Amino acid sequence: QFSNFIVVLGKMKTASDFDAKHAVIVKNNDEFRVPLNLEQIPPPKVFKDLISSLSPEQQRFAKAFRNMQLEGSLFGITVIQIKPAMEKVLNLNDNALTKE
Protein backbone atom coordinates (compact mmCIF):
# COMPACT_ATOMS: atom_id res chain seq x y z
CA GLN A 1 0.00 0.00 0.00
CA PHE A 2 1.19 3.47 -0.85
CA SER A 3 1.02 5.27 2.49
CA ASN A 4 3.71 7.93 2.62
CA PHE A 5 3.40 11.08 4.66
CA ILE A 6 5.24 14.37 4.92
CA VAL A 7 5.84 15.51 8.50
CA VAL A 8 6.40 19.27 8.57
CA LEU A 9 7.81 21.41 11.37
CA GLY A 10 7.14 25.10 11.44
CA LYS A 11 6.06 28.11 13.44
CA MET A 12 2.58 29.38 14.01
CA LYS A 13 2.60 33.00 12.78
CA THR A 14 -1.07 33.49 13.62
CA ALA A 15 -3.91 31.21 14.68
CA SER A 16 -4.40 30.13 11.05
CA ASP A 17 -0.98 30.81 9.42
CA PHE A 18 1.63 28.03 9.55
CA ASP A 19 5.18 28.90 8.43
CA ALA A 20 6.81 25.60 7.35
CA LYS A 21 10.55 25.38 8.05
CA HIS A 22 11.60 21.70 7.88
CA ALA A 23 10.09 18.45 6.61
CA VAL A 24 10.79 14.74 6.38
CA ILE A 25 9.08 11.98 4.39
CA VAL A 26 7.87 9.01 6.42
CA LYS A 27 7.50 5.94 4.20
CA ASN A 28 5.18 2.91 4.31
CA ASN A 29 6.39 1.06 7.41
CA ASP A 30 8.65 3.70 8.96
CA GLU A 31 8.00 4.35 12.59
CA PHE A 32 8.06 7.99 13.52
CA ARG A 33 7.51 9.29 17.04
CA VAL A 34 7.42 12.83 18.25
CA PRO A 35 7.11 12.72 22.01
CA LEU A 36 5.51 15.80 23.47
CA ASN A 37 7.07 15.80 26.90
CA LEU A 38 6.64 18.62 29.34
CA GLU A 39 10.05 17.89 30.75
CA GLN A 40 13.17 19.98 30.50
CA ILE A 41 14.94 19.87 27.12
CA PRO A 42 18.08 17.71 27.46
CA PRO A 43 21.50 19.39 27.57
CA PRO A 44 23.49 19.45 24.28
CA LYS A 45 25.70 16.43 25.13
CA VAL A 46 22.73 14.25 26.13
CA PHE A 47 20.85 15.29 22.99
CA LYS A 48 23.88 14.46 20.83
CA ASP A 49 24.07 10.99 22.42
CA LEU A 50 20.33 10.43 21.93
CA ILE A 51 20.43 11.14 18.18
CA SER A 52 23.79 9.47 17.43
CA SER A 53 22.14 6.27 16.14
CA LEU A 54 19.82 8.09 13.72
CA SER A 55 20.45 8.49 10.00
CA PRO A 56 21.96 11.84 8.87
CA GLU A 57 18.57 12.95 7.53
CA GLN A 58 16.84 12.06 10.81
CA GLN A 59 19.60 13.82 12.79
CA ARG A 60 19.07 17.02 10.76
CA PHE A 61 15.34 16.81 11.42
CA ALA A 62 15.86 16.16 15.16
CA LYS A 63 18.28 19.11 15.36
CA ALA A 64 15.78 21.36 13.57
CA PHE A 65 13.09 20.21 15.99
CA ARG A 66 15.34 20.95 18.99
CA ASN A 67 16.34 24.36 17.63
CA MET A 68 12.71 25.31 17.25
CA GLN A 69 12.03 24.19 20.83
CA LEU A 70 14.95 26.28 22.06
CA GLU A 71 13.72 29.39 20.25
CA GLY A 72 10.86 29.52 22.71
CA SER A 73 8.26 30.41 20.09
CA LEU A 74 5.11 28.45 19.41
CA PHE A 75 5.93 25.71 16.92
CA GLY A 76 3.66 23.34 15.10
CA ILE A 77 3.80 19.91 13.54
CA THR A 78 1.60 18.91 10.63
CA VAL A 79 1.26 15.59 8.83
CA ILE A 80 0.34 15.55 5.14
CA GLN A 81 -0.77 12.35 3.38
CA ILE A 82 0.95 12.04 -0.01
CA LYS A 83 -1.44 9.50 -1.61
CA PRO A 84 -4.34 11.88 -2.48
CA ALA A 85 -1.94 14.33 -4.15
CA MET A 86 -0.27 11.52 -6.13
CA GLU A 87 -3.66 10.29 -7.35
CA LYS A 88 -4.50 13.78 -8.63
CA VAL A 89 -1.12 14.25 -10.35
CA LEU A 90 -1.42 10.83 -12.02
CA ASN A 91 -5.10 11.41 -12.98
CA LEU A 92 -6.20 8.36 -10.98
CA ASN A 93 -9.55 7.83 -9.28
CA ASP A 94 -9.78 8.46 -5.54
CA ASN A 95 -8.30 5.54 -3.55
CA ALA A 96 -6.72 4.06 -6.71
CA LEU A 97 -3.46 3.63 -4.77
CA THR A 98 -5.24 1.87 -1.91
CA LYS A 99 -4.45 -1.82 -1.61
CA GLU A 100 -7.51 -4.08 -1.24
CSV table of C-alpha atoms in Angstrom, one decimal:
chain,number,residue,atom,x,y,z
A,1,GLN,CA,0.0,0.0,0.0
A,2,PHE,CA,1.2,3.5,-0.9
A,3,SER,CA,1.0,5.3,2.5
A,4,ASN,CA,3.7,7.9,2.6
A,5,PHE,CA,3.4,11.1,4.7
A,6,ILE,CA,5.2,14.4,4.9
A,7,VAL,CA,5.8,15.5,8.5
A,8,VAL,CA,6.4,19.3,8.6
A,9,LEU,CA,7.8,21.4,11.4
A,10,GLY,CA,7.1,25.1,11.4
A,11,LYS,CA,6.1,28.1,13.4
A,12,MET,CA,2.6,29.4,14.0
A,13,LYS,CA,2.6,33.0,12.8
A,14,THR,CA,-1.1,33.5,13.6
A,15,ALA,CA,-3.9,31.2,14.7
A,16,SER,CA,-4.4,30.1,11.0
A,17,ASP,CA,-1.0,30.8,9.4
A,18,PHE,CA,1.6,28.0,9.5
A,19,ASP,CA,5.2,28.9,8.4
A,20,ALA,CA,6.8,25.6,7.4
A,21,LYS,CA,10.6,25.4,8.1
A,22,HIS,CA,11.6,21.7,7.9
A,23,ALA,CA,10.1,18.4,6.6
A,24,VAL,CA,10.8,14.7,6.4
A,25,ILE,CA,9.1,12.0,4.4
A,26,VAL,CA,7.9,9.0,6.4
A,27,LYS,CA,7.5,5.9,4.2
A,28,ASN,CA,5.2,2.9,4.3
A,29,ASN,CA,6.4,1.1,7.4
A,30,ASP,CA,8.6,3.7,9.0
A,31,GLU,CA,8.0,4.4,12.6
A,32,PHE,CA,8.1,8.0,13.5
A,33,ARG,CA,7.5,9.3,17.0
A,34,VAL,CA,7.4,12.8,18.2
A,35,PRO,CA,7.1,12.7,22.0
A,36,LEU,CA,5.5,15.8,23.5
A,37,ASN,CA,7.1,15.8,26.9
A,38,LEU,CA,6.6,18.6,29.3
A,39,GLU,CA,10.1,17.9,30.7
A,40,GLN,CA,13.2,20.0,30.5
A,41,ILE,CA,14.9,19.9,27.1
A,42,PRO,CA,18.1,17.7,27.5
A,43,PRO,CA,21.5,19.4,27.6
A,44,PRO,CA,23.5,19.4,24.3
A,45,LYS,CA,25.7,16.4,25.1
A,46,VAL,CA,22.7,14.3,26.1
A,47,PHE,CA,20.9,15.3,23.0
A,48,LYS,CA,23.9,14.5,20.8
A,49,ASP,CA,24.1,11.0,22.4
A,50,LEU,CA,20.3,10.4,21.9
A,51,ILE,CA,20.4,11.1,18.2
A,52,SER,CA,23.8,9.5,17.4
A,53,SER,CA,22.1,6.3,16.1
A,54,LEU,CA,19.8,8.1,13.7
A,55,SER,CA,20.4,8.5,10.0
A,56,PRO,CA,22.0,11.8,8.9
A,57,GLU,CA,18.6,13.0,7.5
A,58,GLN,CA,16.8,12.1,10.8
A,59,GLN,CA,19.6,13.8,12.8
A,60,ARG,CA,19.1,17.0,10.8
A,61,PHE,CA,15.3,16.8,11.4
A,62,ALA,CA,15.9,16.2,15.2
A,63,LYS,CA,18.3,19.1,15.4
A,64,ALA,CA,15.8,21.4,13.6
A,65,PHE,CA,13.1,20.2,16.0
A,66,ARG,CA,15.3,21.0,19.0
A,67,ASN,CA,16.3,24.4,17.6
A,68,MET,CA,12.7,25.3,17.3
A,69,GLN,CA,12.0,24.2,20.8
A,70,LEU,CA,15.0,26.3,22.1
A,71,GLU,CA,13.7,29.4,20.2
A,72,GLY,CA,10.9,29.5,22.7
A,73,SER,CA,8.3,30.4,20.1
A,74,LEU,CA,5.1,28.5,19.4
A,75,PHE,CA,5.9,25.7,16.9
A,76,GLY,CA,3.7,23.3,15.1
A,77,ILE,CA,3.8,19.9,13.5
A,78,THR,CA,1.6,18.9,10.6
A,79,VAL,CA,1.3,15.6,8.8
A,80,ILE,CA,0.3,15.6,5.1
A,81,GLN,CA,-0.8,12.4,3.4
A,82,ILE,CA,0.9,12.0,0.0
A,83,LYS,CA,-1.4,9.5,-1.6
A,84,PRO,CA,-4.3,11.9,-2.5
A,85,ALA,CA,-1.9,14.3,-4.2
A,86,MET,CA,-0.3,11.5,-6.1
A,87,GLU,CA,-3.7,10.3,-7.4
A,88,LYS,CA,-4.5,13.8,-8.6
A,89,VAL,CA,-1.1,14.2,-10.3
A,90,LEU,CA,-1.4,10.8,-12.0
A,91,ASN,CA,-5.1,11.4,-13.0
A,92,LEU,CA,-6.2,8.4,-11.0
A,93,ASN,CA,-9.5,7.8,-9.3
A,94,ASP,CA,-9.8,8.5,-5.5
A,95,ASN,CA,-8.3,5.5,-3.6
A,96,ALA,CA,-6.7,4.1,-6.7
A,97,LEU,CA,-3.5,3.6,-4.8
A,98,THR,CA,-5.2,1.9,-1.9
A,99,LYS,CA,-4.5,-1.8,-1.6
A,100,GLU,CA,-7.5,-4.1,-1.2
